[in-house]
Amino acid sequence: MEILSYILIFIIGSLFGSFYSLAIYRIPIKQSIMHGRSYCPNCNHKLGFFDLIPIFSYIFLGGKCRYCEQKIRKRYILLEISTGLVFVAFLMSLNLNIPYVKPYEILYLVFGILCISVLYIIGGIEKEKHYISNSTLLVGVLFQFVHIIYLYMLNVNVYKYVIYLFFMLICILVNTIFLKKKARRSYTAEILTLCFYIATFVREELIIISIILTLFLIAIKINIISKKDNKENILINKNNANIPIGFYLCFTNIIMLVIQNFIF
Ligand SMILES: [Zn+2]
């Protein structure tokens, strides 16, 4: 029975993963993520039902589009497998007594999944397009707001979460003013907004660990970039200067969100 529910949650997770792929592709080009069937980005052919089954469609089609034979990027299947696994790990971390789940436990599961979804989409867009999606962050603010009300109803002391939300709104305001005046976004304000968003869902101790991990990943990335540059004898390569800090923050905090329930 338990194994069946884990298989089911893995499938649900991989379906979410395939939705994240769609969102990561569509949000930057301002297409609706709710309407319109998925299509092949190469030949624009609408995908059939069997092309939409996560993981299996990739394996059966041999990693190629059925219509134009363009190779499908490995990123898609990796995203689907990883969300499936993250969902299973998250469910295991909650240690639910499955037939007798309490309503507040279901709500916690829903909030966790929403938080993971926002992190996946922001991280994915940052990795692909090198910017932090403000519209996704705003959806995050909304979840955060509802989450605070939920915690308040559970008699949890919410003052620090209200402060985080307040700071997050200030950062968004700063970014908006910056955007209007300089026609450029403030990356610092965006990264801070992301941090305040994460702080509502992940414990402070673990956020510190995630920041250390993020710095570690940035150091590795810089090391790789400088080695590459030495090989190619390029002193300044602006394209390589993009270090997706937001992506690393999202990645490490998804892990923290899962392990926090195992530890505490
Ligand atoms: Zn195609």
CSV table of C-alpha atoms and ligand atoms in Angstrom, one decimal:
chain,number,residue,atom,x,y,z
A,1,MET,CA,0.0,0.0,0.0
A,2,GLU,CA,2.8,2.4,1.0
A,3,ILE,CA,4.8,1.6,-2.1
A,4,LEU,CA,1.8,2.2,-4.3
A,5,SER,CA,1.2,5.6,-2.8
A,6,TYR,CA,4.9,6.5,-3.4
A,7,ILE,CA,4.7,5.4,-7.0
A,8,LEU,CA,1.5,7.5,-7.4
A,9,ILE,CA,3.2,10.6,-5.8
A,10,PHE,CA,6.3,10.0,-8.1
A,11,ILE,CA,4.0,10.1,-11.1
A,12,ILE,CA,2.2,13.2,-9.8
A,13,GLY,CA,5.7,14.8,-9.2
A,14,SER,CA,6.8,14.1,-12.7
A,15,LEU,CA,3.6,15.6,-14.1
A,16,PHE,CA,4.4,18.7,-12.1
A,17,GLY,CA,7.9,18.5,-13.5
A,18,SER,CA,6.6,18.6,-17.0
A,19,PHE,CA,4.4,21.6,-16.1
A,20,TYR,CA,7.5,23.4,-14.7
A,21,SER,CA,9.3,22.8,-18.1
A,22,LEU,CA,6.3,24.4,-19.8
A,23,ALA,CA,6.3,27.3,-17.4
A,24,ILE,CA,10.1,27.8,-17.7
A,25,TYR,CA,9.7,27.9,-21.5
A,26,ARG,CA,6.6,30.1,-21.6
A,27,ILE,CA,6.9,32.7,-18.8
A,28,PRO,CA,9.9,34.4,-20.4
A,29,ILE,CA,8.1,34.7,-23.7
A,30,LYS,CA,5.0,35.9,-22.0
A,31,GLN,CA,2.7,33.1,-23.1
A,32,SER,CA,-0.1,31.8,-20.9
A,33,ILE,CA,0.8,28.7,-18.8
A,34,MET,CA,-2.8,27.8,-18.3
A,35,HIS,CA,-4.1,27.8,-21.8
A,36,GLY,CA,-2.9,26.3,-25.0
A,37,ARG,CA,-1.7,22.8,-25.6
A,38,SER,CA,2.0,22.0,-25.4
A,39,TYR,CA,3.9,22.1,-28.6
A,40,CYS,CA,7.3,21.3,-30.0
A,41,PRO,CA,9.5,24.4,-29.8
A,42,ASN,CA,11.2,23.4,-33.0
A,43,CYS,CA,8.4,22.5,-35.4
A,44,ASN,CA,5.5,24.1,-33.4
A,45,HIS,CA,3.5,20.8,-33.9
A,46,LYS,CA,0.9,20.4,-31.1
A,47,LEU,CA,1.8,17.4,-28.9
A,48,GLY,CA,-0.6,14.4,-28.7
A,49,PHE,CA,-1.7,12.8,-25.5
A,50,PHE,CA,1.1,10.1,-25.5
A,51,ASP,CA,3.7,12.7,-26.1
A,52,LEU,CA,2.7,14.4,-22.9
A,53,ILE,CA,3.3,11.4,-20.6
A,54,PRO,CA,6.4,12.4,-18.5
A,55,ILE,CA,9.6,10.3,-18.7
A,56,PHE,CA,8.0,7.4,-20.7
A,57,SER,CA,7.3,9.6,-23.8
A,58,TYR,CA,10.9,10.6,-23.8
A,59,ILE,CA,12.1,7.0,-23.6
A,60,PHE,CA,9.6,5.7,-26.2
A,61,LEU,CA,10.4,8.5,-28.6
A,62,GLY,CA,14.1,7.9,-28.2
A,63,GLY,CA,14.6,11.5,-27.0
A,64,LYS,CA,13.3,13.0,-30.3
A,65,CYS,CA,10.3,14.9,-31.4
A,66,ARG,CA,7.8,12.5,-33.1
A,67,TYR,CA,7.1,15.0,-35.9
A,68,CYS,CA,10.3,16.7,-36.8
A,69,GLU,CA,12.8,14.3,-35.2
A,70,GLN,CA,14.5,17.3,-33.4
A,71,LYS,CA,16.4,16.0,-30.3
A,72,ILE,CA,14.6,16.8,-27.1
A,73,ARG,CA,16.9,18.3,-24.5
A,74,LYS,CA,17.9,16.0,-21.7
A,75,ARG,CA,17.0,18.8,-19.3
A,76,TYR,CA,13.2,17.9,-19.6
A,77,ILE,CA,13.6,14.3,-18.5
A,78,LEU,CA,16.0,15.3,-15.7
A,79,LEU,CA,13.5,17.8,-14.4
A,80,GLU,CA,10.7,15.3,-14.5
A,81,ILE,CA,12.7,12.6,-12.7
A,82,SER,CA,14.0,15.1,-10.1
A,83,THR,CA,10.5,16.5,-9.3
A,84,GLY,CA,9.2,12.9,-9.0
A,85,LEU,CA,12.0,12.1,-6.5
A,86,VAL,CA,11.6,15.4,-4.6
A,87,PHE,CA,7.9,14.8,-4.2
A,88,VAL,CA,8.5,11.3,-2.9
A,89,ALA,CA,11.2,12.5,-0.5
A,90,PHE,CA,8.9,15.3,0.7
A,91,LEU,CA,6.0,13.0,1.3
A,92,MET,CA,8.4,10.5,3.2
A,93,SER,CA,9.7,13.4,5.3
A,94,LEU,CA,6.2,14.2,6.5
A,95,ASN,CA,5.8,10.7,7.8
A,96,LEU,CA,2.1,10.7,7.2
A,97,ASN,CA,-0.2,7.9,8.4
A,98,ILE,CA,-1.8,7.7,4.9
A,99,PRO,CA,-5.3,6.5,5.5
A,100,TYR,CA,-5.6,8.8,8.6
A,101,VAL,CA,-4.1,12.0,7.3
A,102,LYS,CA,-5.2,15.1,9.3
A,103,PRO,CA,-6.5,18.2,7.4
A,104,TYR,CA,-3.6,20.5,8.6
A,105,GLU,CA,-1.1,17.8,7.3
A,106,ILE,CA,-2.7,17.9,3.9
A,107,LEU,CA,-2.5,21.7,4.0
A,108,TYR,CA,1.2,21.6,4.9
A,109,LEU,CA,1.8,19.2,2.0
A,110,VAL,CA,0.0,21.6,-0.4
A,111,PHE,CA,2.1,24.6,0.9
A,112,GLY,CA,5.3,22.6,0.6
A,113,ILE,CA,4.4,21.6,-3.0
A,114,LEU,CA,3.5,25.2,-3.9
A,115,CYS,CA,6.8,26.5,-2.4
A,116,ILE,CA,8.8,23.8,-4.3
A,117,SER,CA,7.0,24.7,-7.5
A,118,VAL,CA,7.9,28.4,-7.2
A,119,LEU,CA,11.5,27.5,-6.5
A,120,TYR,CA,11.7,25.1,-9.5
A,121,ILE,CA,10.2,27.7,-11.9
A,122,ILE,CA,12.3,30.7,-10.6
A,123,GLY,CA,15.5,28.5,-10.6
A,124,GLY,CA,14.7,27.1,-14.1
A,125,ILE,CA,14.1,30.5,-15.6
A,126,GLU,CA,17.2,32.0,-14.0
A,127,LYS,CA,19.3,29.0,-15.4
A,128,GLU,CA,17.9,29.3,-18.9
A,129,LYS,CA,17.4,33.1,-19.3
A,130,HIS,CA,19.7,34.6,-16.6
A,131,TYR,CA,17.0,36.6,-14.8
A,132,ILE,CA,14.7,36.2,-11.9
A,133,SER,CA,11.0,36.0,-12.9
A,134,ASN,CA,9.2,38.7,-11.0
A,135,SER,CA,5.8,37.4,-12.0
A,136,THR,CA,6.7,34.1,-10.4
A,137,LEU,CA,8.0,35.9,-7.3
A,138,LEU,CA,4.7,37.7,-7.0
A,139,VAL,CA,2.8,34.4,-7.1
A,140,GLY,CA,5.2,33.4,-4.3
A,141,VAL,CA,4.2,36.5,-2.3
A,142,LEU,CA,0.6,35.4,-2.6
A,143,PHE,CA,1.4,31.9,-1.3
A,144,GLN,CA,3.4,33.4,1.4
A,145,PHE,CA,0.5,35.6,2.5
A,146,VAL,CA,-1.9,32.6,2.6
A,147,HIS,CA,0.6,30.5,4.4
A,148,ILE,CA,1.0,33.2,7.1
A,149,ILE,CA,-2.8,33.2,7.6
A,150,TYR,CA,-2.7,29.4,7.9
A,151,LEU,CA,0.1,29.5,10.5
A,152,TYR,CA,-1.8,32.2,12.4
A,153,MET,CA,-4.9,30.0,12.5
A,154,LEU,CA,-2.7,27.2,13.9
A,155,ASN,CA,-1.7,29.6,16.7
A,156,VAL,CA,1.9,29.8,15.5
A,157,ASN,CA,3.7,33.0,16.3
A,158,VAL,CA,3.8,34.7,12.9
A,159,TYR,CA,5.5,38.0,13.7
A,160,LYS,CA,8.8,37.0,11.9
A,161,TYR,CA,7.0,35.8,8.8
A,162,VAL,CA,5.1,39.1,8.6
A,163,ILE,CA,8.5,40.9,8.8
A,164,TYR,CA,9.8,38.7,6.0
A,165,LEU,CA,6.8,39.4,3.9
A,166,PHE,CA,7.2,43.2,4.6
A,167,PHE,CA,10.8,43.1,3.5
A,168,MET,CA,9.9,41.1,0.5
A,169,LEU,CA,7.4,43.8,-0.6
A,170,ILE,CA,10.0,46.5,0.0
A,171,CYS,CA,12.5,44.6,-2.2
A,172,ILE,CA,9.9,44.3,-4.9
A,173,LEU,CA,9.1,48.0,-4.6
A,174,VAL,CA,12.8,48.9,-4.9
A,175,ASN,CA,13.1,46.7,-7.9
A,176,THR,CA,10.1,48.3,-9.6
A,177,ILE,CA,11.5,51.8,-8.9
A,178,PHE,CA,14.9,50.7,-10.2
A,179,LEU,CA,13.3,49.2,-13.3
A,180,LYS,CA,11.3,52.4,-14.1
A,181,LYS,CA,14.3,54.8,-13.5
A,182,LYS,CA,17.1,52.9,-15.1
A,183,ALA,CA,15.2,50.5,-17.4
A,184,ARG,CA,17.2,47.8,-15.8
A,185,ARG,CA,16.3,45.4,-13.0
A,186,SER,CA,18.1,45.3,-9.7
A,187,TYR,CA,19.5,41.8,-9.4
A,188,THR,CA,20.4,42.4,-5.7
A,189,ALA,CA,16.7,43.3,-4.9
A,190,GLU,CA,15.5,40.2,-6.7
A,191,ILE,CA,17.9,37.9,-4.9
A,192,LEU,CA,16.9,39.4,-1.6
A,193,THR,CA,13.2,39.0,-2.4
A,194,LEU,CA,13.9,35.3,-3.2
A,195,CYS,CA,15.7,34.9,0.2
A,196,PHE,CA,12.8,36.4,2.1
A,197,TYR,CA,10.4,34.2,0.2
A,198,ILE,CA,12.4,31.1,1.2
A,199,ALA,CA,12.7,32.2,4.8
A,200,THR,CA,8.9,31.7,5.3
A,201,PHE,CA,9.1,28.1,4.4
A,202,VAL,CA,12.6,26.9,5.4
A,203,ARG,CA,14.1,27.1,8.9
A,204,GLU,CA,16.8,29.8,9.5
A,205,GLU,CA,19.6,27.2,10.4
A,206,LEU,CA,19.0,25.5,7.1
A,207,ILE,CA,18.9,28.7,5.1
A,208,ILE,CA,22.4,29.4,6.5
A,209,ILE,CA,23.6,26.0,5.3
A,210,SER,CA,21.9,26.6,1.9
A,211,ILE,CA,23.7,29.9,1.5
A,212,ILE,CA,27.1,28.3,2.4
A,213,LEU,CA,26.3,25.6,-0.2
A,214,THR,CA,25.4,28.3,-2.7
A,215,LEU,CA,28.7,30.1,-2.1
A,216,PHE,CA,30.5,26.8,-2.6
A,217,LEU,CA,28.7,26.1,-5.9
A,218,ILE,CA,29.5,29.7,-7.1
A,219,ALA,CA,33.2,29.1,-6.2
A,220,ILE,CA,33.2,25.9,-8.3
A,221,LYS,CA,31.5,27.7,-11.1
A,222,ILE,CA,34.0,30.5,-11.1
A,223,ASN,CA,36.8,28.0,-11.0
A,224,ILE,CA,35.4,26.2,-14.1
A,225,ILE,CA,34.9,29.5,-15.9
A,226,SER,CA,38.5,30.7,-15.2
A,227,LYS,CA,39.9,27.3,-16.3
A,228,LYS,CA,37.9,27.5,-19.5
A,229,ASP,CA,39.0,31.1,-20.1
A,230,ASN,CA,42.6,30.2,-19.6
A,231,LYS,CA,42.3,27.4,-22.2
A,232,GLU,CA,40.7,29.7,-24.7
A,233,ASN,CA,43.0,32.6,-23.8
A,234,ILE,CA,40.1,35.0,-23.3
A,235,LEU,CA,40.6,37.5,-20.5
A,236,ILE,CA,37.1,38.7,-20.2
A,237,ASN,CA,34.2,36.7,-21.5
A,238,LYS,CA,31.0,38.4,-20.7
A,239,ASN,CA,28.8,35.5,-21.6
A,240,ASN,CA,30.4,33.3,-19.0
A,241,ALA,CA,30.1,35.9,-16.3
A,242,ASN,CA,26.5,35.0,-15.6
A,243,ILE,CA,26.5,33.0,-12.4
A,244,PRO,CA,22.9,31.9,-11.7
A,245,ILE,CA,22.9,32.7,-7.9
A,246,GLY,CA,19.1,32.4,-7.8
A,247,PHE,CA,19.3,29.0,-9.4
A,248,TYR,CA,21.7,27.7,-6.8
A,249,LEU,CA,19.6,29.2,-4.0
A,250,CYS,CA,16.5,27.5,-5.3
A,251,PHE,CA,18.3,24.2,-5.8
A,252,THR,CA,19.8,24.1,-2.3
A,253,ASN,CA,16.6,25.2,-0.7
A,254,ILE,CA,14.5,22.6,-2.4
A,255,ILE,CA,16.9,20.1,-0.7
A,256,MET,CA,16.6,21.9,2.6
A,257,LEU,CA,12.8,22.0,2.4
A,258,VAL,CA,12.8,18.2,2.1
A,259,ILE,CA,15.4,17.4,4.8
A,260,GLN,CA,14.0,19.9,7.4
A,261,ASN,CA,11.2,17.6,8.3
A,262,PHE,CA,13.6,14.6,8.7
A,263,ILE,CA,15.8,16.6,11.1
A,264,PHE,CA,13.3,18.7,13.1
B,1,ZN,ZN,9.1,18.9,-33.5
